[in-house]
Amino acid sequence: QDPTSPNAMTARAWYLHAIGYANRGQDTMRYNYSGGIAEMQARHEQAFALFYAATKAAPRLLAASDGILVLAQTVVGKENIALELERIMVRYPTRGPLMRAMYPLAPQWGGKPAQVRMLCDRYAKMITTVAGYTPEVCVVDAVYFANFWKGPMRDVAHEALTQMPHPFLDYARLDK
């Protein structure tokens, strides 16, 4: 396949994303080699450029859009989340992109509860693939899907989970 095709750029970008994390290591940043952190940043910046180029060439390419959302965790900044999520949700209003946008909004990555709530308020009602997917279900889903660390937001989500019988959240009940 032509290496400049959107699919090839997306495949290469996901490869660079994975290599970046492999170079970084699995521990928290303070326990990782600083050269590994720099290497991850470099690979993730290359990946972002490829994901971005792929979405420009093929705006409906969900795998490239997902990459932009996921890389907001390490490279491109949270301001890009709203832009990319809006762009892709008008094309594919599904839970997948919304939840991938939640990874960089986890508290351990500098996210804030208000950001999660804003996205859930805006997009949960668009999702028709999960019956009864309300903003409240979305917030709990986000906390467990993106594996928010223990803390106030997780505590609130856990309490809401005990009061919320929504069957879609059964996976979260296993992770209490």
Tab-separated table of C-alpha atoms in Angstrom:
chain	number	residue	atom	x	y	z
A	1	GLN	CA	0.000	0.000	0.000
A	2	ASP	CA	1.117	3.554	-0.683
A	3	PRO	CA	2.754	4.871	2.535
A	4	THR	CA	1.048	8.239	2.002
A	5	SER	CA	-2.453	6.718	1.989
A	6	PRO	CA	-4.620	7.569	5.011
A	7	ASN	CA	-4.755	3.931	6.113
A	8	ALA	CA	-0.985	3.512	5.903
A	9	MET	CA	-0.389	6.777	7.783
A	10	THR	CA	-2.830	5.659	10.481
A	11	ALA	CA	-1.194	2.246	10.826
A	12	ARG	CA	2.254	3.850	11.106
A	13	ALA	CA	0.948	6.349	13.657
A	14	TRP	CA	-0.496	3.617	15.894
A	15	TYR	CA	2.838	1.805	15.632
A	16	LEU	CA	4.670	4.967	16.733
A	17	HIS	CA	2.182	5.409	19.578
A	18	ALA	CA	2.939	1.890	20.836
A	19	ILE	CA	6.709	2.280	20.409
A	20	GLY	CA	6.551	5.542	22.342
A	21	TYR	CA	4.986	3.823	25.326
A	22	ALA	CA	7.395	0.895	25.042
A	23	ASN	CA	10.311	3.368	25.236
A	24	ARG	CA	8.728	5.229	28.143
A	25	GLY	CA	8.145	2.191	30.327
A	26	GLN	CA	5.130	1.189	32.397
A	27	ASP	CA	5.806	2.989	35.674
A	28	THR	CA	4.693	6.477	36.638
A	29	MET	CA	6.792	9.251	35.155
A	30	ARG	CA	8.944	9.790	38.213
A	31	TYR	CA	10.141	6.181	38.067
A	32	ASN	CA	10.936	6.121	34.359
A	33	TYR	CA	14.181	6.976	32.630
A	34	SER	CA	13.983	10.594	31.389
A	35	GLY	CA	15.405	9.590	28.007
A	36	GLY	CA	12.479	7.212	27.640
A	37	ILE	CA	10.033	10.030	28.313
A	38	ALA	CA	11.679	12.198	25.660
A	39	GLU	CA	11.630	9.285	23.221
A	40	MET	CA	7.921	8.759	23.858
A	41	GLN	CA	7.212	12.442	23.246
A	42	ALA	CA	9.114	12.361	19.966
A	43	ARG	CA	7.294	9.244	18.746
A	44	HIS	CA	3.921	10.603	19.816
A	45	GLU	CA	4.537	13.901	18.034
A	46	GLN	CA	5.355	11.961	14.855
A	47	ALA	CA	2.218	9.873	15.353
A	48	PHE	CA	0.057	12.954	15.824
A	49	ALA	CA	1.304	14.468	12.570
A	50	LEU	CA	0.400	11.254	10.744
A	51	PHE	CA	-3.024	10.956	12.410
A	52	TYR	CA	-3.762	14.576	11.575
A	53	ALA	CA	-2.711	14.149	7.942
A	54	ALA	CA	-4.829	11.003	7.688
A	55	THR	CA	-7.948	12.790	8.994
A	56	LYS	CA	-7.410	15.595	6.500
A	57	ALA	CA	-7.135	13.118	3.629
A	58	ALA	CA	-9.969	10.879	4.894
A	59	PRO	CA	-12.228	12.770	7.339
A	60	ARG	CA	-14.308	9.664	8.078
A	61	LEU	CA	-11.316	7.525	9.117
A	62	LEU	CA	-12.269	6.735	12.690
A	63	ALA	CA	-8.967	5.026	13.570
A	64	ALA	CA	-7.054	8.244	12.830
A	65	SER	CA	-9.534	10.340	14.804
A	66	ASP	CA	-9.202	7.960	17.746
A	67	GLY	CA	-5.454	8.457	17.610
A	68	ILE	CA	-5.807	12.220	17.894
A	69	LEU	CA	-8.089	11.801	20.911
A	70	VAL	CA	-5.791	9.315	22.623
A	71	LEU	CA	-2.668	11.407	21.974
A	72	ALA	CA	-4.216	14.327	23.843
A	73	GLN	CA	-3.018	12.344	26.856
A	74	THR	CA	0.659	12.858	26.045
A	75	VAL	CA	1.208	15.318	23.219
A	76	VAL	CA	-1.352	17.519	21.594
A	77	GLY	CA	-3.103	19.047	24.567
A	78	LYS	CA	-6.604	18.838	25.870
A	79	GLU	CA	-7.811	21.785	23.778
A	80	ASN	CA	-7.781	19.472	20.751
A	81	ILE	CA	-10.215	17.041	22.357
A	82	ALA	CA	-13.293	19.211	21.918
A	83	LEU	CA	-12.449	20.051	18.303
A	84	GLU	CA	-11.772	16.483	17.235
A	85	LEU	CA	-14.635	15.022	19.213
A	86	GLU	CA	-17.096	17.482	17.659
A	87	ARG	CA	-15.749	16.719	14.198
A	88	ILE	CA	-16.071	12.963	14.569
A	89	MET	CA	-19.293	12.783	16.628
A	90	VAL	CA	-21.286	14.473	13.860
A	91	ARG	CA	-20.133	11.622	11.602
A	92	TYR	CA	-20.161	8.721	14.108
A	93	PRO	CA	-22.149	9.506	17.251
A	94	THR	CA	-21.017	6.440	19.188
A	95	ARG	CA	-19.610	5.722	22.616
A	96	GLY	CA	-16.143	4.760	21.309
A	97	PRO	CA	-14.775	8.202	20.412
A	98	LEU	CA	-16.415	9.744	23.468
A	99	MET	CA	-14.730	7.272	25.806
A	100	ARG	CA	-11.363	7.571	24.062
A	101	ALA	CA	-11.594	11.311	24.698
A	102	MET	CA	-11.899	10.534	28.412
A	103	TYR	CA	-8.418	9.001	28.764
A	104	PRO	CA	-6.627	12.370	28.729
A	105	LEU	CA	-9.282	13.825	31.037
A	106	ALA	CA	-8.484	11.387	33.827
A	107	PRO	CA	-7.178	13.181	36.944
A	108	GLN	CA	-3.836	11.385	36.696
A	109	TRP	CA	-3.358	13.120	33.322
A	110	GLY	CA	-4.417	16.554	34.546
A	111	GLY	CA	-8.096	16.319	33.609
A	112	LYS	CA	-10.898	17.920	35.585
A	113	PRO	CA	-14.366	16.610	36.509
A	114	ALA	CA	-15.967	19.612	34.793
A	115	GLN	CA	-14.392	18.601	31.476
A	116	VAL	CA	-15.810	15.082	31.729
A	117	ARG	CA	-19.221	16.418	32.693
A	118	MET	CA	-19.230	18.911	29.815
A	119	LEU	CA	-18.487	16.212	27.232
A	120	CYS	CA	-21.066	13.848	28.706
A	121	ASP	CA	-23.703	16.594	28.758
A	122	ARG	CA	-22.939	17.438	25.143
A	123	TYR	CA	-22.626	13.989	23.584
A	124	ALA	CA	-24.362	11.298	25.679
A	125	LYS	CA	-27.768	12.107	24.222
A	126	MET	CA	-26.390	11.574	20.687
A	127	ILE	CA	-25.447	7.971	21.436
A	128	THR	CA	-28.220	5.649	20.355
A	129	THR	CA	-26.200	2.426	20.290
A	130	VAL	CA	-26.525	2.094	24.088
A	131	ALA	CA	-30.118	2.329	25.320
A	132	GLY	CA	-30.607	4.884	28.071
A	133	TYR	CA	-27.128	6.389	27.747
A	134	THR	CA	-27.673	9.535	29.799
A	135	PRO	CA	-25.073	12.095	30.883
A	136	GLU	CA	-25.083	10.472	34.333
A	137	VAL	CA	-24.377	7.018	32.876
A	138	CYS	CA	-21.698	8.601	30.680
A	139	VAL	CA	-19.845	10.136	33.645
A	140	VAL	CA	-19.740	6.824	35.523
A	141	ASP	CA	-18.746	5.048	32.306
A	142	ALA	CA	-15.931	7.555	31.734
A	143	VAL	CA	-14.478	7.117	35.224
A	144	TYR	CA	-14.298	3.336	34.888
A	145	PHE	CA	-13.461	3.144	31.168
A	146	ALA	CA	-10.545	5.571	31.470
A	147	ASN	CA	-9.468	4.009	34.776
A	148	PHE	CA	-9.486	7.183	36.855
A	149	TRP	CA	-7.269	6.758	39.901
A	150	LYS	CA	-8.829	6.501	43.290
A	151	GLY	CA	-9.968	9.890	44.488
A	152	PRO	CA	-12.994	12.164	44.768
A	153	MET	CA	-14.296	11.662	41.230
A	154	ARG	CA	-13.983	7.885	41.435
A	155	ASP	CA	-15.671	7.930	44.853
A	156	VAL	CA	-18.618	9.922	43.469
A	157	ALA	CA	-18.856	7.609	40.450
A	158	HIS	CA	-18.777	4.565	42.711
A	159	GLU	CA	-21.587	5.957	44.844
A	160	ALA	CA	-23.630	6.760	41.714
A	161	LEU	CA	-22.954	3.253	40.420
A	162	THR	CA	-24.570	1.737	43.527
A	163	GLN	CA	-27.742	3.741	42.804
A	164	MET	CA	-27.732	3.229	39.031
A	165	PRO	CA	-29.037	-0.141	37.812
A	166	HIS	CA	-28.137	0.520	34.172
A	167	PRO	CA	-27.045	-2.854	32.714
A	168	PHE	CA	-24.395	-1.299	30.511
A	169	LEU	CA	-22.412	-0.407	33.628
A	170	ASP	CA	-22.160	-4.008	34.846
A	171	TYR	CA	-18.510	-4.045	33.742
A	172	ALA	CA	-17.844	-1.148	36.145
A	173	ARG	CA	-19.495	-2.990	39.031
A	174	LEU	CA	-16.810	-5.655	38.646
A	175	ASP	CA	-14.115	-2.986	39.098
A	176	LYS	CA	-15.369	-1.442	42.335
